[in-house]
Phi, psi and omega in degrees: 000144182291125186285130185224170169208147170274146183219095181184179180308143189299324183284348187298299188307316179300330181279330188277316196242128177286170170306326180293315177296318188289320177292322172303305179311316180289339176275342187261332181212164183253114183255147170295163187299322180225169184291146162290120181260354172194164184293341175291353179279343174268132184275161180305323178290327178295315184300315185299327186266354186287131183252336183215135184244122180257101185262165174197178176316140179084358186284142175282166181292146173267104187248183180301325181287319176296314173302329179286332179290344186244077187285347192255359183303113179245340187210143168241125178246107181269131182268359176259212177256282176283141184241013185296319183274346197263331196234132173290143176305338174307329176300311174291330181296327184275357179081028174281132174285134179232127174232156175229173181263025180308322178302313175291324179289333179297339183295316178287329175293316172307306174317311180300306185306320182284317180310308182292317172309315178291326179285323178298314174305336172264005182052051189290306183308308183294310184296324176293323177291318172299317195285338171299334191242002185215148178255003178267083181304315190293323178290325174296326185275339177262002186271007181227072187292345173260013180287155180119146189261356176292133177060025175274144184269124165242139177259125171255113177273103185102124176264050179290190176295309173303313186300316189292322177298312177300313185299322176300305188297315180291320178303320181299329186273359175093016171295158163266129192238120163259147189220128168248123179199113188295339189262006184280123175287151180290330170294325177283334183288321180297324181288327185273350178087012183247161179255116172292139183204160171300151180305317179300319179298314187293320173304319186287327188259354182261132174275344166226130177240126180248137180260128182221025177273153174281160178266108180234174170308325181277326183271337183309124183059030173302324175266086191254188185312300181312304183300311182293335179292341184269350173297137178299156175294144175094348186290151178245137171253114184251130177236093172255017190263252180233144182293332189290002181277344177232165177267100181303314174301319182282324173296326177302323175297323172289321175298317172295336171278349185078015182286322183246167166225159184218143164241118182241121178257347180226135182220164174234114357279177182228115001281161173290144174306149181296340181251025179286136176311326189291332175296339191245334179306131185283347176260023184232130171248112177250129178244143186281065171061040183256001184298325179289182184302126192229146158059231180300342181291337184300329178305337178281326185297323181292325184290310180299326172291328173305306185305320180282330174293320180307304183304319186294304183299331179272356182082013181270157173296144175299141178280331174223085176275152170257101182260140189307331185284342181267345188303324183288351190255356185260162185285000000 
């Protein structure tokens, strides 16, 4: 049986794997009794014989030294999304197969985003804040003439895996969708039901903007002070991707005046200090990086990882490989 190991937080395996998926995994590979939570948990002999690593949140980086200690390693199956900070480029140079559960993790992020788009279209943050101080429901309902999701234009920045799921869901709900992604092909845009546009056009025309681009040197700070000023009054910015995509201080200025609203699942720093103004502004919803898989949703990540292990053991191509040439474009 293929020698393998779990490298992740001690509590994670029980959340990732149901009894059924764990039994399937145990039929495919030989695992030590518990996960390695760090490299010091593994003996040199265990490292030498390991051919497959199942990694997860909390695992240490697999660098050149660790790779050298694992001469038989042939596959890394990551149960999370991104592996850019986890694996040294030497992993790909040696021909080790790398997969992730990003496809499964994209589903709850897309669901979260769609929920926030719908709430933003109903002006829920502003209405709820006023309702705390007023008994006049009628005044509240008539105080937001632009409320409603019918015929609303939403701008998606990035046609990533999550961005495409969001587009599909919102298209089914009848939204007008703009998308900025320099790599989006016209045929893909048509299938997704989005209109490809330049970023400035998207920001000017969208009352809700959702960020789904990877953080790269090219995209860092792409939503800057000039871009934020293009957003129409009353617009909402949603970020479930990476905090570094936008100028948070410039956004804060617009939020303080009430001109814009925001839903931020990622911030810089993370978590925000307790006295940070983003925590107290009534037109801002800050959530603790919960858009991705949580609780019962983790089982989807485990199921996808076990499927990748099965494909590797049977000599089949990976369903979701992480290719070295794609790393610069991934989250």
